[in-house]
Amino acid sequence: MTHTLQPSSPEATPAPETTDIPAAPAPAGAPASSAASGSKVPAARVPAALKRRIPKYSDLAPLMQFKKPEFSKDARLKRASTIWELRDIAKRRTPQAPFDYTDGAAEGEITLRRAREAFLDIEFRPGILRNVSTIDLSTEILGKPSRLPVGIAPTGFTRMMQSEGEYAGSQAAEAAGIPYTLSTMGTASIEDVAAAAPNGRNWFQLYLWTDRDRSLELIERAAKAGNDTLMVTVDTAVAGARLRDVRNGMTIPPALTLKTVLDASYRPAWWFNFLTHEPLTFASLSRYTGTVADLINSMFDPTLTFEDLDWLRETWKGKLVVKGIQTVEDARRVVDHGADGVILSNHGGRQLDRAPIPFHLLPEVKEAFTRDNADAAIMLDTGIMSGADIVAALALGADFTLIGRAYLYGLMAGGRAGVDRTLQILEKDMARTMALLGTSRISELTPDHVRLLGK
């Protein structure tokens, strides 16, 4: 028999549908019950959301948001959310020889590969339940503020990568509130770069030449143009074996061979810009024609010693930093000879292959400086491809970082706008990484936030 309960009020829930289910036989001797003759239980009801139906236009309309394809430079750069994606754009838009000059390194490129892997082979160790509603990425380097803990490193032949060259880099750095470093081998003069970014913080990178009078002339020009820091590079006694350049027949300026003409056919915008702007000139050289290696070997002094650093310290009245430090001992010695800071660098892997990795050297140098009560700044370059890399370096003891290739990828991808995009990507990376670590200021980063895997 089926029993139906009548609702006691209009709001009462109707009785669920029921279905007959045969009752199981009662065990021998068991008392009789209503279950012995079968009972009814509610049938499973299919939820409305799972029933198939023809979709309504009102349901589809919010999903149909087709956008007109955009092919402008701004749209192209906006789609790039990592430095690697900027590199992909740069490779498509730049002839092989200039791109490989930026992208490549010495010999088997082992050093560059290891430098990048060093940043991957870490484990971040976040703290939780911290107030990270506001992230402050500002810092102080060599006595002055920087809005971000990263600056632009010196790069040679920069207008060869893209016609805006050093002007794009210095202006982007000025807008971002960070230092910009002009190379001795830069393709814009000290004075022109200072004029292009009059409110920026400009540094000058010096290669000491065999001709000391020419070096002194550069130092005086840098000081007169308002550069507050001199960065002397000490890891180029001779040129490294940059095999990509050898294979590409890389010369300064680029030569119009059959290979380069064919390459240009796929990248007409680069060649149009190159051929319709002022020919490449250098911050410190008269016009030069030949290979990069020949230029380095003919101009730079392989007899440099620490006594030359003493001469620089006496000559230059601003901040003095030494770039190319690859051992703890040399870091301590240059500070003893008057350096205000050191840059742990292996020249982006472009000189000695299998050289020490700056990121691995960093904790040892930090420990040595702490033990010596040295207040010299510790900076680092080589291998940085994300804001997380920068945060890791700061946590392990760096006061500041520098980017070279990452900036040039942006430059090749889109000129000044591409450099801006590089810095935007890095800033966003850094802010997100710090928030997820539970830190709101750079001063809160400690070695406890990073563990080197395998150590």
Short mmCIF file of C-alpha atoms in Angstrom, two decimals:
data_model
loop_
_atom_site.label_atom_id
_atom_site.label_comp_id
_atom_site.label_asym_id
_atom_site.label_seq_id
_atom_site.Cartn_x
_atom_site.Cartn_y
_atom_site.Cartn_z
CA MET A 1 0.00 0.00 0.00
CA THR A 2 1.22 3.50 -0.79
CA HIS A 3 0.92 6.08 1.95
CA THR A 4 0.80 9.77 1.03
CA LEU A 5 1.30 12.47 3.62
CA GLN A 6 -0.78 15.57 3.06
CA PRO A 7 0.99 18.88 3.67
CA SER A 8 -0.23 20.66 6.73
CA SER A 9 0.15 24.07 5.12
CA PRO A 10 0.49 25.60 1.62
CA GLU A 11 4.24 26.14 2.19
CA ALA A 12 4.95 22.51 3.02
CA THR A 13 7.24 20.64 0.66
CA PRO A 14 5.42 18.18 -1.63
CA ALA A 15 6.15 14.56 -1.04
CA PRO A 16 8.87 13.18 -3.28
CA GLU A 17 8.06 10.68 -5.95
CA THR A 18 8.34 7.12 -4.82
CA THR A 19 9.04 3.84 -6.48
CA ASP A 20 8.28 0.27 -5.55
CA ILE A 21 11.23 -1.80 -4.40
CA PRO A 22 10.68 -5.48 -3.65
CA ALA A 23 11.39 -6.32 -0.08
CA ALA A 24 14.08 -8.80 0.77
CA PRO A 25 12.86 -12.02 2.29
CA ALA A 26 12.68 -11.87 6.05
CA PRO A 27 14.97 -14.23 7.95
CA ALA A 28 13.37 -17.30 9.38
CA GLY A 29 11.67 -16.56 12.66
CA ALA A 30 11.78 -12.80 12.15
CA PRO A 31 8.65 -10.85 13.09
CA ALA A 32 6.44 -9.70 10.30
CA SER A 33 6.64 -6.05 9.31
CA SER A 34 5.51 -3.73 6.57
CA ALA A 35 8.94 -4.10 4.94
CA ALA A 36 8.21 -7.75 4.37
CA SER A 37 5.67 -6.83 1.73
CA GLY A 38 7.88 -4.18 0.04
CA SER A 39 8.30 -0.41 0.48
CA LYS A 40 8.74 2.72 -1.61
CA VAL A 41 11.76 5.16 -1.49
CA PRO A 42 12.27 8.49 -3.24
CA ALA A 43 13.48 8.17 -6.88
CA ALA A 44 16.68 10.00 -7.90
CA ARG A 45 15.87 13.37 -9.48
CA VAL A 46 18.06 14.75 -12.29
CA PRO A 47 19.20 18.32 -11.40
CA ALA A 48 17.92 20.93 -13.82
CA ALA A 49 21.47 22.05 -14.61
CA LEU A 50 22.29 18.60 -16.01
CA LYS A 51 19.29 18.35 -18.32
CA ARG A 52 20.16 18.98 -21.97
CA ARG A 53 18.48 21.88 -23.71
CA ILE A 54 18.94 24.14 -26.69
CA PRO A 55 21.06 27.11 -25.55
CA LYS A 56 19.46 30.53 -25.57
CA TYR A 57 21.12 33.49 -27.27
CA SER A 58 21.12 35.35 -23.96
CA ASP A 59 23.30 32.56 -22.55
CA LEU A 60 25.72 32.64 -25.49
CA ALA A 61 26.02 36.41 -25.90
CA PRO A 62 28.38 36.99 -22.91
CA LEU A 63 30.70 34.28 -24.25
CA MET A 64 30.87 35.67 -27.78
CA GLN A 65 33.41 38.43 -27.28
CA PHE A 66 35.39 38.26 -30.47
CA LYS A 67 38.00 40.98 -30.80
CA LYS A 68 39.49 42.42 -33.92
CA PRO A 69 43.08 41.17 -34.32
CA GLU A 70 45.67 43.81 -33.40
CA PHE A 71 49.06 43.91 -35.06
CA SER A 72 50.45 47.19 -33.73
CA LYS A 73 53.71 47.38 -31.84
CA ASP A 74 51.94 48.25 -28.61
CA ALA A 75 49.61 45.28 -28.91
CA ARG A 76 52.50 42.98 -29.74
CA LEU A 77 54.48 44.10 -26.70
CA LYS A 78 51.47 43.96 -24.40
CA ARG A 79 50.98 40.30 -25.26
CA ALA A 80 54.47 39.54 -23.97
CA SER A 81 54.26 38.62 -20.29
CA THR A 82 57.82 37.31 -19.82
CA ILE A 83 61.31 38.27 -20.92
CA TRP A 84 61.44 35.01 -22.86
CA GLU A 85 58.44 36.13 -24.91
CA LEU A 86 60.16 39.45 -25.63
CA ARG A 87 63.16 37.42 -26.77
CA ASP A 88 60.94 35.51 -29.21
CA ILE A 89 59.66 38.78 -30.69
CA ALA A 90 63.21 40.14 -30.88
CA LYS A 91 64.41 37.08 -32.75
CA ARG A 92 61.66 37.43 -35.35
CA ARG A 93 62.38 41.12 -35.95
CA THR A 94 66.19 41.26 -35.87
CA PRO A 95 68.71 39.92 -38.38
CA GLN A 96 70.64 36.90 -37.20
CA ALA A 97 74.04 38.55 -36.70
CA PRO A 98 72.88 41.35 -34.34
CA PHE A 99 70.49 39.01 -32.53
CA ASP A 100 73.19 36.37 -32.02
CA TYR A 101 75.63 39.03 -30.83
CA THR A 102 73.18 39.75 -28.00
CA ASP A 103 71.92 36.25 -27.40
CA GLY A 104 75.18 34.33 -27.66
CA ALA A 105 78.12 33.73 -25.35
CA ALA A 106 81.64 32.33 -25.52
CA GLU A 107 82.67 28.93 -26.86
CA GLY A 108 80.07 26.29 -25.91
CA GLU A 109 77.97 28.87 -24.00
CA ILE A 110 78.20 26.68 -20.90
CA THR A 111 78.61 29.63 -18.54
CA LEU A 112 75.47 31.39 -19.74
CA ARG A 113 73.45 28.18 -19.51
CA ARG A 114 74.69 27.52 -15.98
CA ALA A 115 74.01 31.11 -14.91
CA ARG A 116 70.38 30.81 -15.93
CA GLU A 117 70.05 27.36 -14.43
CA ALA A 118 71.41 28.71 -11.13
CA PHE A 119 68.29 30.86 -10.73
CA LEU A 120 66.09 27.88 -11.56
CA ASP A 121 67.79 25.56 -9.07
CA ILE A 122 66.41 27.30 -5.99
CA GLU A 123 63.46 26.85 -3.70
CA PHE A 124 61.62 29.88 -2.36
CA ARG A 125 60.51 29.58 1.27
CA PRO A 126 57.50 31.84 1.85
CA GLY A 127 56.15 33.21 5.07
CA ILE A 128 52.39 33.42 5.58
CA LEU A 129 49.93 35.69 7.34
CA ARG A 130 51.91 38.85 6.62
CA ASN A 131 50.42 42.12 5.49
CA VAL A 132 51.53 42.42 1.87
CA SER A 133 48.83 44.78 0.64
CA THR A 134 51.52 47.26 -0.37
CA ILE A 135 54.87 46.24 -1.90
CA ASP A 136 57.75 48.72 -1.82
CA LEU A 137 60.50 47.86 -4.34
CA SER A 138 62.58 50.97 -3.78
CA THR A 139 66.14 50.79 -2.52
CA GLU A 140 69.32 52.80 -2.24
CA ILE A 141 72.44 52.11 -4.26
CA LEU A 142 75.75 53.96 -4.01
CA GLY A 143 74.25 56.73 -1.93
CA LYS A 144 71.19 57.52 -4.05
CA PRO A 145 67.66 56.12 -4.31
CA SER A 146 66.46 53.79 -7.02
CA ARG A 147 62.76 53.04 -7.51
CA LEU A 148 63.59 49.42 -8.38
CA PRO A 149 66.50 47.19 -7.29
CA VAL A 150 67.70 46.81 -10.89
CA GLY A 151 69.58 49.00 -13.34
CA ILE A 152 70.57 48.75 -16.98
CA ALA A 153 74.02 47.29 -17.55
CA PRO A 154 76.48 48.60 -20.14
CA THR A 155 76.09 47.03 -23.58
CA GLY A 156 78.21 47.61 -26.65
CA PHE A 157 77.06 48.47 -30.19
CA THR A 158 73.52 48.98 -28.91
CA ARG A 159 72.15 50.92 -31.89
CA MET A 160 73.07 47.93 -34.03
CA MET A 161 70.39 45.92 -32.19
CA GLN A 162 67.75 48.58 -32.83
CA SER A 163 68.17 52.11 -34.09
CA GLU A 164 66.97 53.83 -30.88
CA GLY A 165 69.78 52.11 -28.98
CA GLU A 166 71.18 53.85 -25.94
CA TYR A 167 68.62 56.64 -26.18
CA ALA A 168 65.79 54.18 -25.62
CA GLY A 169 67.62 52.57 -22.71
CA SER A 170 68.54 55.79 -20.93
CA GLN A 171 65.07 57.31 -21.35
CA ALA A 172 63.31 54.15 -20.17
CA ALA A 173 65.61 54.04 -17.13
CA GLU A 174 64.91 57.70 -16.42
CA ALA A 175 61.16 57.08 -16.56
CA ALA A 176 61.48 54.04 -14.29
CA GLY A 177 63.67 55.85 -11.77
CA ILE A 178 66.66 53.49 -12.09
CA PRO A 179 70.31 53.92 -13.17
CA TYR A 180 71.45 53.55 -16.77
CA THR A 181 75.03 52.65 -17.69
CA LEU A 182 76.61 53.75 -20.98
CA SER A 183 79.36 51.52 -22.32
CA THR A 184 82.71 52.67 -23.65
CA MET A 185 81.62 50.67 -26.71
CA GLY A 186 78.23 52.37 -26.82
CA THR A 187 76.94 53.82 -30.09
CA ALA A 188 75.88 57.16 -28.65
CA SER A 189 78.15 59.74 -27.07
CA ILE A 190 78.34 60.47 -23.38
CA GLU A 191 77.01 63.96 -23.99
CA ASP A 192 74.11 62.87 -26.21
CA VAL A 193 72.91 60.24 -23.72
CA ALA A 194 73.02 62.79 -20.90
CA ALA A 195 71.00 65.20 -23.02
CA ALA A 196 68.46 62.51 -23.94
CA ALA A 197 67.81 61.69 -20.26
CA PRO A 198 68.68 64.89 -18.39
CA ASN A 199 66.86 63.87 -15.22
CA GLY A 200 68.09 60.29 -15.21
CA ARG A 201 70.85 58.77 -13.14
CA ASN A 202 73.62 58.06 -15.63
CA TRP A 203 76.67 55.90 -15.00
CA PHE A 204 79.61 55.39 -17.34
CA GLN A 205 81.40 52.09 -17.93
CA LEU A 206 85.10 52.30 -18.72
CA TYR A 207 87.48 49.91 -20.43
CA LEU A 208 91.00 50.99 -19.65
CA TRP A 209 93.04 51.33 -22.82
CA THR A 210 96.72 51.13 -23.47
CA ASP A 211 96.43 54.86 -24.24
CA ARG A 212 95.93 56.36 -20.78
CA ASP A 213 95.39 59.85 -22.15
CA ARG A 214 92.36 58.63 -24.07
CA SER A 215 91.05 56.94 -20.92
CA LEU A 216 91.53 60.15 -18.95
CA GLU A 217 89.67 62.10 -21.63
CA LEU A 218 86.68 59.75 -21.29
CA ILE A 219 86.70 60.05 -17.50
CA GLU A 220 86.66 63.83 -17.71
CA ARG A 221 83.83 63.80 -20.26
CA ALA A 222 81.78 61.47 -18.08
CA ALA A 223 82.21 63.70 -15.05
CA LYS A 224 81.36 66.84 -17.00
CA ALA A 225 78.18 65.21 -18.38
CA GLY A 226 76.95 64.50 -14.84
CA ASN A 227 77.67 60.78 -14.51
CA ASP A 228 77.96 60.06 -10.77
CA THR A 229 79.41 56.53 -11.00
CA LEU A 230 82.32 55.08 -12.96
CA MET A 231 82.13 51.37 -13.63
CA VAL A 232 85.45 49.86 -14.67
CA THR A 233 85.30 46.45 -16.36
CA VAL A 234 88.25 44.18 -15.63
CA ASP A 235 87.47 40.85 -17.31
CA THR A 236 88.48 41.67 -20.90
CA ALA A 237 92.24 41.22 -21.01
CA VAL A 238 91.58 39.57 -24.38
CA ALA A 239 88.38 38.90 -26.32
CA GLY A 240 86.42 35.76 -25.58
CA ALA A 241 85.74 33.23 -28.34
CA ARG A 242 82.21 34.24 -29.32
CA LEU A 243 81.63 31.58 -31.92
CA ARG A 244 78.23 32.76 -33.09
CA ASP A 245 79.85 36.02 -34.19
CA VAL A 246 82.57 34.10 -36.01
CA ARG A 247 80.03 31.95 -37.85
CA ASN A 248 77.92 34.98 -38.76
CA GLY A 249 80.93 36.97 -39.98
CA MET A 250 79.93 39.67 -37.49
CA THR A 251 81.62 43.00 -38.21
CA ILE A 252 81.21 46.59 -37.06
CA PRO A 253 79.29 47.99 -38.88
CA PRO A 254 77.32 45.01 -40.25
CA ALA A 255 78.45 44.11 -43.77
CA LEU A 256 76.01 43.75 -46.64
CA THR A 257 76.96 40.28 -47.79
CA LEU A 258 74.72 37.90 -49.75
CA LYS A 259 73.81 36.20 -46.46
CA THR A 260 72.84 39.44 -44.72
CA VAL A 261 70.82 40.63 -47.70
CA LEU A 262 68.85 37.37 -47.73
CA ASP A 263 68.37 37.66 -43.97
CA ALA A 264 67.19 41.24 -44.39
CA SER A 265 64.45 40.20 -46.78
CA TYR A 266 62.60 38.71 -43.80
CA ARG A 267 63.22 41.73 -41.57
CA PRO A 268 62.88 44.84 -43.74
CA ALA A 269 61.93 47.15 -40.86
CA TRP A 270 65.29 46.60 -39.15
CA TRP A 271 67.27 47.34 -42.30
CA PHE A 272 65.12 50.37 -43.12
CA ASN A 273 65.84 51.81 -39.68
CA PHE A 274 69.52 50.93 -39.88
CA LEU A 275 70.06 52.47 -43.30
CA THR A 276 68.01 55.63 -42.70
CA HIS A 277 69.60 56.68 -39.41
CA GLU A 278 73.02 58.07 -38.58
CA PRO A 279 75.77 55.45 -39.11
CA LEU A 280 77.07 53.76 -35.98
CA THR A 281 79.52 55.82 -33.98
CA PHE A 282 80.98 55.14 -30.56
CA ALA A 283 81.06 56.90 -27.24
CA SER A 284 84.83 56.82 -27.24
CA LEU A 285 86.13 55.71 -30.63
CA SER A 286 86.52 57.12 -34.06
CA ARG A 287 84.88 55.10 -36.80
CA TYR A 288 85.99 51.49 -36.78
CA THR A 289 85.60 48.69 -39.30
CA GLY A 290 86.41 45.10 -38.36
CA THR A 291 85.41 42.26 -36.08
CA VAL A 292 84.47 42.77 -32.45
CA ALA A 293 87.29 40.52 -31.27
CA ASP A 294 89.89 42.44 -33.27
CA LEU A 295 88.62 45.69 -31.81
CA ILE A 296 88.88 44.43 -28.24
CA ASN A 297 92.32 42.94 -28.73
CA SER A 298 93.68 46.09 -30.35
CA MET A 299 92.23 48.63 -27.91
CA PHE A 300 92.13 47.14 -24.43
CA ASP A 301 95.08 46.84 -22.12
CA PRO A 302 96.08 43.28 -21.09
CA THR A 303 98.67 44.62 -18.61
CA LEU A 304 96.18 46.03 -16.07
CA THR A 305 96.98 45.54 -12.38
CA PHE A 306 95.60 46.72 -9.06
CA GLU A 307 97.90 49.74 -9.32
CA ASP A 308 95.80 50.93 -12.25
CA LEU A 309 92.78 50.76 -9.98
CA ASP A 310 94.64 53.02 -7.55
CA TRP A 311 95.16 55.52 -10.42
CA LEU A 312 91.46 55.45 -11.21
CA ARG A 313 90.54 55.99 -7.58
CA GLU A 314 92.74 59.09 -7.46
CA THR A 315 91.44 60.39 -10.77
CA TRP A 316 87.70 59.79 -10.42
CA LYS A 317 85.96 61.72 -7.64
CA GLY A 318 82.56 60.02 -7.85
CA LYS A 319 81.55 56.48 -6.96
CA LEU A 320 83.82 53.76 -8.35
CA VAL A 321 82.66 50.20 -8.92
CA VAL A 322 84.53 47.26 -10.42
CA LYS A 323 82.72 44.92 -12.80
CA GLY A 324 83.89 41.40 -13.57
CA ILE A 325 84.58 40.10 -10.05
CA GLN A 326 84.61 36.29 -10.01
CA THR A 327 86.33 35.33 -6.74
CA VAL A 328 85.95 36.32 -3.11
CA GLU A 329 89.62 37.27 -2.91
CA ASP A 330 89.36 39.73 -5.80
CA ALA A 331 86.18 41.23 -4.35
CA ARG A 332 88.01 41.99 -1.12
CA ARG A 333 91.11 43.32 -2.89
CA VAL A 334 89.31 45.84 -5.07
CA VAL A 335 87.55 47.19 -1.99
CA ASP A 336 90.94 47.54 -0.32
CA HIS A 337 92.03 49.55 -3.37
CA GLY A 338 89.17 52.01 -3.02
CA ALA A 339 86.19 50.55 -4.85
CA ASP A 340 82.80 51.66 -3.54
CA GLY A 341 81.15 48.56 -4.95
CA VAL A 342 81.72 45.32 -6.81
CA ILE A 343 79.73 43.72 -9.60
CA LEU A 344 79.79 39.95 -9.53
CA SER A 345 79.81 39.19 -13.23
CA ASN A 346 81.35 36.88 -15.81
CA HIS A 347 80.49 39.27 -18.65
CA GLY A 348 77.30 37.41 -19.39
CA GLY A 349 79.28 34.29 -20.19
CA ARG A 350 80.88 36.12 -23.13
CA GLN A 351 84.51 35.88 -22.04
CA LEU A 352 85.70 32.75 -20.21
CA ASP A 353 83.46 29.74 -20.68
CA ARG A 354 82.98 27.67 -17.50
CA ALA A 355 83.61 30.79 -15.42
CA PRO A 356 82.20 31.06 -11.87
CA ILE A 357 78.47 31.79 -11.65
CA PRO A 358 77.80 35.13 -9.92
CA PHE A 359 74.65 33.89 -8.18
CA HIS A 360 76.60 31.01 -6.62
CA LEU A 361 79.43 33.35 -5.60
CA LEU A 362 77.09 35.87 -3.99
CA PRO A 363 76.66 34.30 -0.51
CA GLU A 364 80.42 33.88 -0.12
CA VAL A 365 81.14 37.50 -1.00
CA LYS A 366 78.39 38.70 1.30
CA GLU A 367 79.80 36.65 4.16
CA ALA A 368 83.33 37.97 3.52
CA PHE A 369 82.19 41.60 3.42
CA THR A 370 80.21 41.13 6.62
CA ARG A 371 83.23 39.61 8.31
CA ASP A 372 85.46 42.48 7.09
CA ASN A 373 82.89 45.13 8.09
CA ALA A 374 83.11 46.35 4.48
CA ASP A 375 80.31 48.68 3.43
CA ALA A 376 80.93 48.33 -0.30
CA ALA A 377 77.86 47.59 -2.42
CA ILE A 378 77.43 44.12 -3.88
CA MET A 379 75.82 44.06 -7.31
CA LEU A 380 75.18 41.15 -9.63
CA ASP A 381 74.48 40.48 -13.28
CA THR A 382 74.43 37.50 -15.70
CA GLY A 383 71.51 35.15 -16.17
CA ILE A 384 68.68 37.37 -14.91
CA MET A 385 65.51 36.70 -16.92
CA SER A 386 62.72 37.43 -14.44
CA GLY A 387 61.83 39.50 -11.42
CA ALA A 388 61.93 36.33 -9.32
CA ASP A 389 65.63 36.01 -10.24
CA ILE A 390 66.20 39.52 -8.91
CA VAL A 391 64.34 38.80 -5.66
CA ALA A 392 66.40 35.64 -5.14
CA ALA A 393 69.64 37.61 -5.60
CA LEU A 394 68.52 40.28 -3.13
CA ALA A 395 67.57 37.63 -0.58
CA LEU A 396 71.02 36.03 -0.79
CA GLY A 397 72.82 39.30 -0.16
CA ALA A 398 72.93 41.45 -3.30
CA ASP A 399 72.29 45.16 -2.84
CA PHE A 400 71.42 45.67 -6.49
CA THR A 401 71.22 43.90 -9.84
CA LEU A 402 71.87 44.78 -13.48
CA ILE A 403 70.30 43.50 -16.68
CA GLY A 404 71.90 43.39 -20.12
CA ARG A 405 70.34 40.83 -22.42
CA ALA A 406 66.88 41.23 -20.89
CA TYR A 407 66.96 44.94 -21.74
CA LEU A 408 68.27 44.30 -25.26
CA TYR A 409 65.54 41.75 -25.97
CA GLY A 410 63.00 44.45 -25.20
CA LEU A 411 64.89 46.97 -27.32
CA MET A 412 64.96 44.65 -30.32
CA ALA A 413 61.30 43.75 -29.81
CA GLY A 414 60.04 47.33 -29.84
CA GLY A 415 62.56 50.11 -29.28
CA ARG A 416 61.88 52.40 -26.33
CA ALA A 417 58.45 50.85 -25.79
CA GLY A 418 60.08 47.42 -25.65
CA VAL A 419 62.52 48.53 -22.96
CA ASP A 420 59.61 49.98 -20.99
CA ARG A 421 57.86 46.63 -21.32
CA THR A 422 60.95 44.81 -20.04
CA LEU A 423 60.97 46.92 -16.90
CA GLN A 424 57.21 46.56 -16.43
CA ILE A 425 57.48 42.77 -16.62
CA LEU A 426 60.33 42.68 -14.12
CA GLU A 427 58.58 45.05 -11.71
CA LYS A 428 55.39 43.00 -11.79
CA ASP A 429 57.39 39.78 -11.29
CA MET A 430 59.23 41.24 -8.31
CA ALA A 431 56.11 42.59 -6.62
CA ARG A 432 54.24 39.32 -7.01
CA THR A 433 57.17 37.21 -5.81
CA MET A 434 57.72 39.36 -2.73
CA ALA A 435 54.02 39.30 -1.84
CA LEU A 436 53.93 35.51 -2.11
CA LEU A 437 57.06 35.31 0.06
CA GLY A 438 55.30 37.38 2.70
CA THR A 439 57.60 40.40 2.37
CA SER A 440 56.57 43.97 1.63
CA ARG A 441 60.00 45.66 1.53
CA ILE A 442 63.40 44.65 0.18
CA SER A 443 64.90 44.99 3.64
CA GLU A 444 62.70 42.09 4.79
CA LEU A 445 64.32 39.64 2.36
CA THR A 446 66.82 37.29 3.99
CA PRO A 447 68.71 34.12 3.03
CA ASP A 448 65.98 32.17 4.84
CA HIS A 449 63.67 32.96 1.92
CA VAL A 450 65.81 31.01 -0.57
CA ARG A 451 67.30 27.54 -0.50
CA LEU A 452 69.84 26.47 -3.11
CA LEU A 453 68.79 23.02 -4.23
CA GLY A 454 71.45 20.36 -4.02
CA LYS A 455 73.42 22.29 -1.40
#
